[in-house]
Short mmCIF file of C-alpha atoms in Angstrom, two decimals:
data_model
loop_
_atom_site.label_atom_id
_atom_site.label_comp_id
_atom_site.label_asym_id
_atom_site.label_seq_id
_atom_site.Cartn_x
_atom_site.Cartn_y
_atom_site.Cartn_z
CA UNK A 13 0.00 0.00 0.00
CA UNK A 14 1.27 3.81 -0.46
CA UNK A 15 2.34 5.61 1.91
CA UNK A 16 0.92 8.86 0.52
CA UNK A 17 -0.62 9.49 -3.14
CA UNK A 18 0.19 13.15 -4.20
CA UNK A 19 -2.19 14.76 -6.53
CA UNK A 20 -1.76 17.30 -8.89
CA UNK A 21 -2.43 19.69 -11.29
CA UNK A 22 -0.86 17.65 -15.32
CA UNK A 23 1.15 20.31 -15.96
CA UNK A 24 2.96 21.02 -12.63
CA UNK A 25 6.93 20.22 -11.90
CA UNK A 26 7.50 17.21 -8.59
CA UNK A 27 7.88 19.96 -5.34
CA UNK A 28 10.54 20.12 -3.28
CA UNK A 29 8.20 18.87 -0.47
CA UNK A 30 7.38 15.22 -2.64
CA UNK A 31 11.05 14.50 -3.04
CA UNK A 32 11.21 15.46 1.16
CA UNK A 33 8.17 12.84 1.48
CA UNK A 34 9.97 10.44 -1.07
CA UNK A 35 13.18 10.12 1.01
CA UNK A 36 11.37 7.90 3.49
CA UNK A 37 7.64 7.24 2.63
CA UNK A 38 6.02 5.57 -0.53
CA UNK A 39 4.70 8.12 -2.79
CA UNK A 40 3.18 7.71 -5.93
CA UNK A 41 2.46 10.86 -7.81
CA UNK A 42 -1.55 11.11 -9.97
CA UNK A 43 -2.55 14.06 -11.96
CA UNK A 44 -5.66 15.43 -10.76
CA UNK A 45 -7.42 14.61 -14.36
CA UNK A 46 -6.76 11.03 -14.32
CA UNK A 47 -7.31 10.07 -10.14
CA UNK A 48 -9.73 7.25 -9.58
CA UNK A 49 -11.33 5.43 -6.66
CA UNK A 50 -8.57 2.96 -6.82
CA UNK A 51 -6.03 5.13 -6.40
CA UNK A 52 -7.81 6.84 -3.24
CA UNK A 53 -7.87 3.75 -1.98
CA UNK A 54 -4.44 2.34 -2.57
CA UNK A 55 -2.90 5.31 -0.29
CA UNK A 56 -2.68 6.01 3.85
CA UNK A 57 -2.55 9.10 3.02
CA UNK A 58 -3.72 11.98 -0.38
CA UNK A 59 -2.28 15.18 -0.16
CA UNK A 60 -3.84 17.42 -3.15
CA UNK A 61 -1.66 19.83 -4.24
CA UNK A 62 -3.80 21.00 -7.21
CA UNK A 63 -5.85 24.23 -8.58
CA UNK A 64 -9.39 24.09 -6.74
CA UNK A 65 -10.94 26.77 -9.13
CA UNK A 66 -13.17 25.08 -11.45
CA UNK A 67 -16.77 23.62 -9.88
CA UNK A 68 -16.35 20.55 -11.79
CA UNK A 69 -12.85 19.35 -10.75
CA UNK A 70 -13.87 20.22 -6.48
CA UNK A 71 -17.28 17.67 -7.27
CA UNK A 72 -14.90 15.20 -8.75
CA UNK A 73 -12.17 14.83 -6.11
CA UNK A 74 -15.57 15.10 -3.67
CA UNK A 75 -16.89 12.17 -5.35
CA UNK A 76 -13.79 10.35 -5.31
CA UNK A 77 -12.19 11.09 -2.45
CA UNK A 78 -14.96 10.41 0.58
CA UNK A 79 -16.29 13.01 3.66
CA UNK A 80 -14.35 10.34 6.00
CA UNK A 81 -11.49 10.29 4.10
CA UNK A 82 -11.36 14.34 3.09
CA UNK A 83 -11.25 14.87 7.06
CA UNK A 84 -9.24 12.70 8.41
CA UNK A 85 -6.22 10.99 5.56
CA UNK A 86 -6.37 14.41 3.14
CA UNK A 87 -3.82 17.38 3.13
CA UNK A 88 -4.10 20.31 1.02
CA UNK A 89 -1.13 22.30 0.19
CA UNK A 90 -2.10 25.39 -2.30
CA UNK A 91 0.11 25.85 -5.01
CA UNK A 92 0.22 29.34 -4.30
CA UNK A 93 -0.94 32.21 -2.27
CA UNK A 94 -4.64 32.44 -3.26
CA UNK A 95 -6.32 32.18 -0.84
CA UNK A 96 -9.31 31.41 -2.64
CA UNK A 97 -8.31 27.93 -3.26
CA UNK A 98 -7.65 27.25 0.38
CA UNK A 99 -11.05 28.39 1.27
CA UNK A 100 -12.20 25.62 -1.36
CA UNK A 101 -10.32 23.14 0.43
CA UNK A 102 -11.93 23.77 3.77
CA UNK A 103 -15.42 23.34 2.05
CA UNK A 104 -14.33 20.37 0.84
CA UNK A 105 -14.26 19.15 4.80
CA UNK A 106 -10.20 19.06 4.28
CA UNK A 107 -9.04 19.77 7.65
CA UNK A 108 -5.65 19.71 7.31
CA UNK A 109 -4.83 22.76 4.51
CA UNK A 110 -1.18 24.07 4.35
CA UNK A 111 -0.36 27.17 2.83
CA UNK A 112 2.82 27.26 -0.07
CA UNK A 113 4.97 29.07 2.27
CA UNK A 114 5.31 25.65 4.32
CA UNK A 115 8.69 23.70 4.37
CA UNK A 116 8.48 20.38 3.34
CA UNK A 117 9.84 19.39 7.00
CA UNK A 118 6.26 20.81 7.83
CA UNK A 119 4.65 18.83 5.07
CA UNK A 120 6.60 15.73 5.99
CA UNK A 121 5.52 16.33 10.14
CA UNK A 122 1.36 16.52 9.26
CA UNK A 123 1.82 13.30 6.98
CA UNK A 124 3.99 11.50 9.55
CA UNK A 125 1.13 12.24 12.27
CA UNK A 126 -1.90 11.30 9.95
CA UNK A 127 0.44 7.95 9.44
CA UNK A 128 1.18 7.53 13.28
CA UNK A 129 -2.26 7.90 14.42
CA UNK A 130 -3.68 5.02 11.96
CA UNK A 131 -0.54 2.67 13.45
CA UNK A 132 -1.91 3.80 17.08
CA UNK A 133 -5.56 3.01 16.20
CA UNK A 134 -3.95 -0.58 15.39
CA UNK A 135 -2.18 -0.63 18.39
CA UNK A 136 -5.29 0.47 20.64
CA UNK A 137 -6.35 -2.31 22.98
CA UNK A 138 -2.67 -4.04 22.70
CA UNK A 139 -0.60 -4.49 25.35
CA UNK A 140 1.61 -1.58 26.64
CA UNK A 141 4.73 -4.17 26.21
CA UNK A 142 4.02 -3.95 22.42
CA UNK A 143 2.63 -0.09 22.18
CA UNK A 144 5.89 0.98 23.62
CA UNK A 145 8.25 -1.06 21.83
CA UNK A 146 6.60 -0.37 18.73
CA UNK A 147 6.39 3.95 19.61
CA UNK A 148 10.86 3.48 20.64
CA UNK A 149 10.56 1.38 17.27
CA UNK A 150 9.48 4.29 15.39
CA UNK A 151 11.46 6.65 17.04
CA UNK A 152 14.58 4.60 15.73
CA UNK A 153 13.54 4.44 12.46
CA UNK A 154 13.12 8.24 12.17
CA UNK A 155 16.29 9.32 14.47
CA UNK A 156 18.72 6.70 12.13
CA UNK A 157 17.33 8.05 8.89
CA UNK A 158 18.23 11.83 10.30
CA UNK A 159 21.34 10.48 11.36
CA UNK A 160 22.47 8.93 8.73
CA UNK A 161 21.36 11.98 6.01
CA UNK A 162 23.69 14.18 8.41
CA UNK A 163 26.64 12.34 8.94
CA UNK A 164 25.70 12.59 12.77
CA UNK A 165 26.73 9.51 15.41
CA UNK A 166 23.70 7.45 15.75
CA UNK A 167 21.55 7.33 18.57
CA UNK A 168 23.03 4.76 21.53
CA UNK A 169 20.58 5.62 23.93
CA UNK A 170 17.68 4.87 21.77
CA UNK A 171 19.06 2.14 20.00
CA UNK A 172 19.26 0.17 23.23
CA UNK A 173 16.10 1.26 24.66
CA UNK A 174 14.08 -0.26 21.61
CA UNK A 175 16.57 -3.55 22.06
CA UNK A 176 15.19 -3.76 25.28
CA UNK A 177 11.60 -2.74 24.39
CA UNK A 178 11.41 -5.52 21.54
CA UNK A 179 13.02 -7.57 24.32
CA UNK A 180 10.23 -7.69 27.14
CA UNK A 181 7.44 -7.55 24.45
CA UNK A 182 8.59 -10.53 22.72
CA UNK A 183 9.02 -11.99 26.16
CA UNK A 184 6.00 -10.61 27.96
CA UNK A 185 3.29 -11.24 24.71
CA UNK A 186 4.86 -13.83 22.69
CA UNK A 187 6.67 -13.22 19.34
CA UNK A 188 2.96 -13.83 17.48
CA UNK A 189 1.64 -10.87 19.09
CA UNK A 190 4.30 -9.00 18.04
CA UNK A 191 4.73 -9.72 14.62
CA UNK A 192 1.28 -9.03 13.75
CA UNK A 193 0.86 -5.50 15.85
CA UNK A 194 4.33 -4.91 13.71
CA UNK A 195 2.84 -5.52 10.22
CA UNK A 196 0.34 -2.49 10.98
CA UNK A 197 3.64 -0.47 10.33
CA UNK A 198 3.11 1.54 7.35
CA UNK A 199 6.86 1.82 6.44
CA UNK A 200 8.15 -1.38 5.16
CA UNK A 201 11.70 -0.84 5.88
CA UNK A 202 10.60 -0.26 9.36
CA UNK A 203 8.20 -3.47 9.41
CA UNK A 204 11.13 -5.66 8.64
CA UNK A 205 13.66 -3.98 10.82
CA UNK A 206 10.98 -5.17 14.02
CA UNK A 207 10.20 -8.34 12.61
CA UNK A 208 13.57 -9.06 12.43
CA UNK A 209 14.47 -7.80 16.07
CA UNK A 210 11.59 -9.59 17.31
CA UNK A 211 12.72 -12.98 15.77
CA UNK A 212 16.19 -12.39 16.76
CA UNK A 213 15.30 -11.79 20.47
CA UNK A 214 12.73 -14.23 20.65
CA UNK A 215 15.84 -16.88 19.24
CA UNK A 216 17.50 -15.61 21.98
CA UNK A 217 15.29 -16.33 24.63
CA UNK A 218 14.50 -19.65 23.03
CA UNK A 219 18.40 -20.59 23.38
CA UNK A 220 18.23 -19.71 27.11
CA UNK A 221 20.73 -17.08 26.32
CA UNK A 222 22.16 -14.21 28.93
CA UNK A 223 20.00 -11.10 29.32
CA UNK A 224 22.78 -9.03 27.29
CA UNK A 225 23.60 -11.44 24.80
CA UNK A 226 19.88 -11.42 23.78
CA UNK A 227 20.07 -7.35 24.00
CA UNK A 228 22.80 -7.61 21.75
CA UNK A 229 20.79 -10.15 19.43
CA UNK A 230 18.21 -7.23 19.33
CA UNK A 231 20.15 -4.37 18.85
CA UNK A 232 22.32 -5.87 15.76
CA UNK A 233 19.13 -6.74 14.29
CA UNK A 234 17.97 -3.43 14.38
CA UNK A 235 21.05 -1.98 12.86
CA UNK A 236 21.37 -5.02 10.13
CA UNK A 237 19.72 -2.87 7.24
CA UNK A 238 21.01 0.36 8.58
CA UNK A 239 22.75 0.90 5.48
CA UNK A 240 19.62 0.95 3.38
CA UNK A 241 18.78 4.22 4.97
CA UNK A 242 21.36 5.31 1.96
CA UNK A 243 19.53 3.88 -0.96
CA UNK A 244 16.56 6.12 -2.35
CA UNK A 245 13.12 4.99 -1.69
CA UNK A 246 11.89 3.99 -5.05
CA UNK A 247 14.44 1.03 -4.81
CA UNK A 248 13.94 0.04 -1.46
CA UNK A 249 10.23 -0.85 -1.54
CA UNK A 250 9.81 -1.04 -5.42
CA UNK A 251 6.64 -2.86 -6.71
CA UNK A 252 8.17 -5.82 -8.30
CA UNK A 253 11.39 -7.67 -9.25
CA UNK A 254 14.73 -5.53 -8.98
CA UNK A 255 16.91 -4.71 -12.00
CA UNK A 256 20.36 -6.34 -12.44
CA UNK A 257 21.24 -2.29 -11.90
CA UNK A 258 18.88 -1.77 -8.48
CA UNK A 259 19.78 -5.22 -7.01
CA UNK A 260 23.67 -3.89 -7.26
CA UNK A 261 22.70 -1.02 -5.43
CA UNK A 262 20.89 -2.68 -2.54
CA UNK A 263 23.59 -5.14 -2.34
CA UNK A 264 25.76 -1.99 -1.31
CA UNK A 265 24.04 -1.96 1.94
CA UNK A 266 25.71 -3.98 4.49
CA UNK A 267 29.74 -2.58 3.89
CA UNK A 268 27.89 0.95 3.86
CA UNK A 269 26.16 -0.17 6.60
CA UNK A 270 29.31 -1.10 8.69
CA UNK A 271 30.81 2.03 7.21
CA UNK A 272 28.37 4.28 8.68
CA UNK A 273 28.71 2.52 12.27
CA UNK A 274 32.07 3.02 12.20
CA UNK A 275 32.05 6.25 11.31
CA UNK A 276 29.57 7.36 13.49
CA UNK A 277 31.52 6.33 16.95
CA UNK A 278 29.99 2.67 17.25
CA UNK A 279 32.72 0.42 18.57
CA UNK A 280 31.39 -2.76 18.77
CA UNK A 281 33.01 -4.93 16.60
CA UNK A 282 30.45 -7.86 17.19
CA UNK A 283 27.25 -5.35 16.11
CA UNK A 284 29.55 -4.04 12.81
CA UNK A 285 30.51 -7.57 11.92
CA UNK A 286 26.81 -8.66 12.07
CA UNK A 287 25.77 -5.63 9.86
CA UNK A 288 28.66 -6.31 7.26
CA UNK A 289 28.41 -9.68 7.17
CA UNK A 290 24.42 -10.65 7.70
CA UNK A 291 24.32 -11.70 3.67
CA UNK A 292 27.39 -13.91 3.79
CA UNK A 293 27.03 -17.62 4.08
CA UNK A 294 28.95 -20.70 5.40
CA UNK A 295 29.63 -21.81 1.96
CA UNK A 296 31.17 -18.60 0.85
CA UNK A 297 28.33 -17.81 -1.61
CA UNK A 298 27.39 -14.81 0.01
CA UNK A 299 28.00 -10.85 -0.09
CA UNK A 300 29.62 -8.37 -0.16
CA UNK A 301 33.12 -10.31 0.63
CA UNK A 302 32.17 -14.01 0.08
CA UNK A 303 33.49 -14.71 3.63
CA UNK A 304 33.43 -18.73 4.15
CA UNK A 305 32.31 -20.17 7.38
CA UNK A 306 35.03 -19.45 10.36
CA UNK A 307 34.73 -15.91 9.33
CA UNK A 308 31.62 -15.16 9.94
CA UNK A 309 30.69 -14.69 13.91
CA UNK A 310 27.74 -16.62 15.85
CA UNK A 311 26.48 -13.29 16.45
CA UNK A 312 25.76 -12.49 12.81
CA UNK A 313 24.46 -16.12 11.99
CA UNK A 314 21.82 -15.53 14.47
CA UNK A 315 21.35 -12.64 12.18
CA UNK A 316 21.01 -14.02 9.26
CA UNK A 317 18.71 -17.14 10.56
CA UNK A 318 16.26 -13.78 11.61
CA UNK A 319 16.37 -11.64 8.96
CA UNK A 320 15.74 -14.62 6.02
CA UNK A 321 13.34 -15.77 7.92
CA UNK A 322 11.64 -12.24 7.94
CA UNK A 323 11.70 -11.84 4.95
CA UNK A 324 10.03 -14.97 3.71
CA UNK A 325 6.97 -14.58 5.82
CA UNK A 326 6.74 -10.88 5.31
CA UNK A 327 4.54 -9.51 2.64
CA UNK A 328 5.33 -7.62 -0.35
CA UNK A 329 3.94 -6.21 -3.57
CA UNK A 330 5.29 -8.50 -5.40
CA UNK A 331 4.82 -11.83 -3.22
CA UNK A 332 2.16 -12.88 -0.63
CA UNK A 333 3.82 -13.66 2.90
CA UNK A 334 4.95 -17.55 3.78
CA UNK A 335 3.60 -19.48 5.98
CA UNK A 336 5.94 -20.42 8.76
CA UNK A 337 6.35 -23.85 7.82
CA UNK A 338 6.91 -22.45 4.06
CA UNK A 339 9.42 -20.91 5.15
CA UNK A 340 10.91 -22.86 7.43
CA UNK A 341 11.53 -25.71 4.54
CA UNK A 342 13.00 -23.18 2.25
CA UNK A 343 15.69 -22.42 4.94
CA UNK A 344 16.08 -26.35 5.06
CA UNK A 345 17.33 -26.21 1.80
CA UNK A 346 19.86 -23.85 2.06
CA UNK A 347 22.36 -26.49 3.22
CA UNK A 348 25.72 -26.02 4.00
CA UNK A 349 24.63 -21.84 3.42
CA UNK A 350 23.22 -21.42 7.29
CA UNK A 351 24.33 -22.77 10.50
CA UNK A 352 22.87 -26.23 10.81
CA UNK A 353 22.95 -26.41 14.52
CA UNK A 354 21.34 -22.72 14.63
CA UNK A 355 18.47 -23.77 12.38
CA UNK A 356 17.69 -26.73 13.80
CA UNK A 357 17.58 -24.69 17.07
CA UNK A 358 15.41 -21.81 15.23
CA UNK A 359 12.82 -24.82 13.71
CA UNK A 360 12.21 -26.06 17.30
CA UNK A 361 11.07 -22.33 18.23
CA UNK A 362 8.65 -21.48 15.60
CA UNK A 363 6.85 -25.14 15.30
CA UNK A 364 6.70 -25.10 19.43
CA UNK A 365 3.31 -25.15 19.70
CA UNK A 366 2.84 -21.69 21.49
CA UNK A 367 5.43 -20.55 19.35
CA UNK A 368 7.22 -19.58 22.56
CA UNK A 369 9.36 -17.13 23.90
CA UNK A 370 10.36 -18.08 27.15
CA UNK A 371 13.98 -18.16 28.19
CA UNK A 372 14.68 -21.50 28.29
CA UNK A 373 14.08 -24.38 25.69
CA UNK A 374 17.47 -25.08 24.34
CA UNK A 375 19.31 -23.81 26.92
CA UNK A 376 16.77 -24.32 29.84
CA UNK A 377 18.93 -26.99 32.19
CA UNK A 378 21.34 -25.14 34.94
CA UNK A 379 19.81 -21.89 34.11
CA UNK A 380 20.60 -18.61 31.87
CA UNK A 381 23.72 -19.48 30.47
CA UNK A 382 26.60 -17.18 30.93
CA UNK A 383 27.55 -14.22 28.09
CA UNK A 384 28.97 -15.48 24.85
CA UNK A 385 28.39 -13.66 21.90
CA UNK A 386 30.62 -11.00 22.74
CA UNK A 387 33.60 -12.88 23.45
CA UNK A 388 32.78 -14.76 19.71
CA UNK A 389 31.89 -17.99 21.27
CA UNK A 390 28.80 -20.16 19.79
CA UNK A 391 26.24 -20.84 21.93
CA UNK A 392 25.60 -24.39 21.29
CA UNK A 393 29.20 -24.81 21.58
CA UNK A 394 29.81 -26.67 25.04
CA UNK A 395 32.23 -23.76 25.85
CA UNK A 396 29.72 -21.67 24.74
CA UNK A 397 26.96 -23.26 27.32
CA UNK A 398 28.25 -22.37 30.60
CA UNK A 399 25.61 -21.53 33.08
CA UNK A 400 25.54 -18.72 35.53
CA UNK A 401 25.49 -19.96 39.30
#
């Protein structure tokens, strides 16, 4: 679904404010002659940025665009300063009209809120585990992307307050309830960024793992895509199969991913490592550096097991969403790519029959074992599986 549909006048040049909007959000762009029903209906959000002069084109967009809609999803940003266009707008029942002088960081803050309060409407009745890791999820999303567009160090303090958010939700409502109050999400990038966390800290749990090592699981998850924050929009949640030329460009991500950590001040080598190497496989087959097996860390296999398994059972435009089991059998057949003792471990979670999330499971006996991923040591390993007293 778009984000937001922009509608305008045929003749009229993209405005500043669209490409603003385009830098993070969906946006298709409809000339006011040729919008339909469907295309109402394909967007969160319409902002009209058209001539409301003639009697016949304000009955139109009235007819197409409904009273429910025209309050609450529609902005209307004149294309000018007359005022008498404006005024039509607020007959229309368009409660949200902008005038030209407005900066598209003003533009971009009325469509973010229209956006935000249909997420909180999902989240309404949910449990306050999952409405606040999904609000500090949100938060990330938008502080990295500012971040990361001014060359700023990222956000520590957020970063590992949404770890820990994704953490207790997982743990307090079960990885099911958070996966589907995540796909309400209307950003994509952002939906798989949580799913991804939540699998990843839900693995962690499973394992029986140390409080920080499954913090750690959670934060590297969040950061895993953080260089896709550099690749424009239309790319990144294109309608359809990639281009040999696109898929080269998103295959950029992780080393300017790792880049951008290092840049920025981050100096943990495990986190980078996962966000470099997250597309890299056992059998060297992987990208960007082909790294074969005792190269890549357990830290960033748990990674990987997470994020593939995201994206299989995530929807997209261009695929309907997996079933677990799906999924799960398509992983099975990437032998020799993933960590066999990993998987196995990550099949027992998600066919449990509650699907659980408890600490415990594989590493249950003696207790929460003691740190590992850290110091580079894997978890199933017996060195790996000390317990704390």
């Amino acid at each position: 679904m778009l984000d937001v549909l922009l509608v305008m006048d045929q003749e009229k040049p993209f405005p500043a404010f669209g490409n603003a909007l385009a830098m993070a959000l969906k946006v298709e762009r409809v000339s006011r002659e040729s919008l339909t029903v469907e295309n109402v209906a394909s967007a969160r959000v319409i902002v009209l940025h058209c001539s409301l002069r003639r009697s016949a084109d304000i009955a139109r967009l009235a007819g197409l665009i409904g009273e429910d809609r025209r309050k609450n999803d529609t902005i209307f940003v004149a294309t000018g300063s007359d005022r008498a266009c404006q005024v039509q707008a607020e007959a229309l029942g368009i409660e949200r009209v902008l005038p030209s002088f407005r900066t598209p960081d003003d533009i971009r803050a009325v469509v973010k809120a229209i956006l935000w309060r249909n997420l909180s409407t999902h989240l309404a009745g949910r449990s306050p585990y999952i409405a606040k890791a999904i609000e500090c999820g949100e938060r990330l999303h938008r502080e990295l992307g500012r971040a990361m567009r001014a060359d700023r160090p990222l956000p520590p303090e957020v970063i590992g307050a949404t770890a820990r958010a994704i953490c207790e939700a997982t743990r307090r409502d079960g990885l099911g309830g958070w996966l589907d109050a995540v796909q309400f999400h209307h950003s994509r990038t952002c939906r798989h960024m949580l799913s991804v966390a939540g699998n990843g800290s839900a693995f962690g749990q499973h394992l029986g793992l140390h409080e920080s090592d499954i913090v750690l699981i959670a934060e590297a998850c969040l950061l895993h895509d953080v260089g896709k924050l550099f690749i424009p929009i239309s790319v990144l949640e294109k309608d359809g199969p990639l281009s040999d030329a696109e898929r080269r460009v998103i295959n950029t991500h992780p080393a300017r991913g790792a880049f951008a950590l290092q840049r920025s001040g981050r100096d943990d080598m495990e986190v980078i490592h996962a966000v470099r190497d997250h597309h890299e496989f056992l059998d060297g087959t992987g990208y960007p550096n082909g790294l074969g097996a005792s190269c890549i860390r357990p830290l960033t296999r748990i990674v990987t097991l997470a994020d593939i398994y995201s994206a299989l059972t995530e929807e997209r435009a261009y695929k309907a969403a997996m079933s677990p089991r799906q999924a799960l059998a398509i992983m099975g057949e990437m032998k020799g790519k993933l960590d066999a003792r990993l998987f196995t471990a990550f099949r027992s979670m998600v066919l449990a029959p509650v699907f659980t999330t408890k600490r415990g499971g594989e590493g249950e006996e003696g207790g929460v074992m003691m740190p590992c991923l850290r110091a580079g040591r894997h978890p199933l390993d017996p060195g790996g599986r000390e317990h704390a007293a």
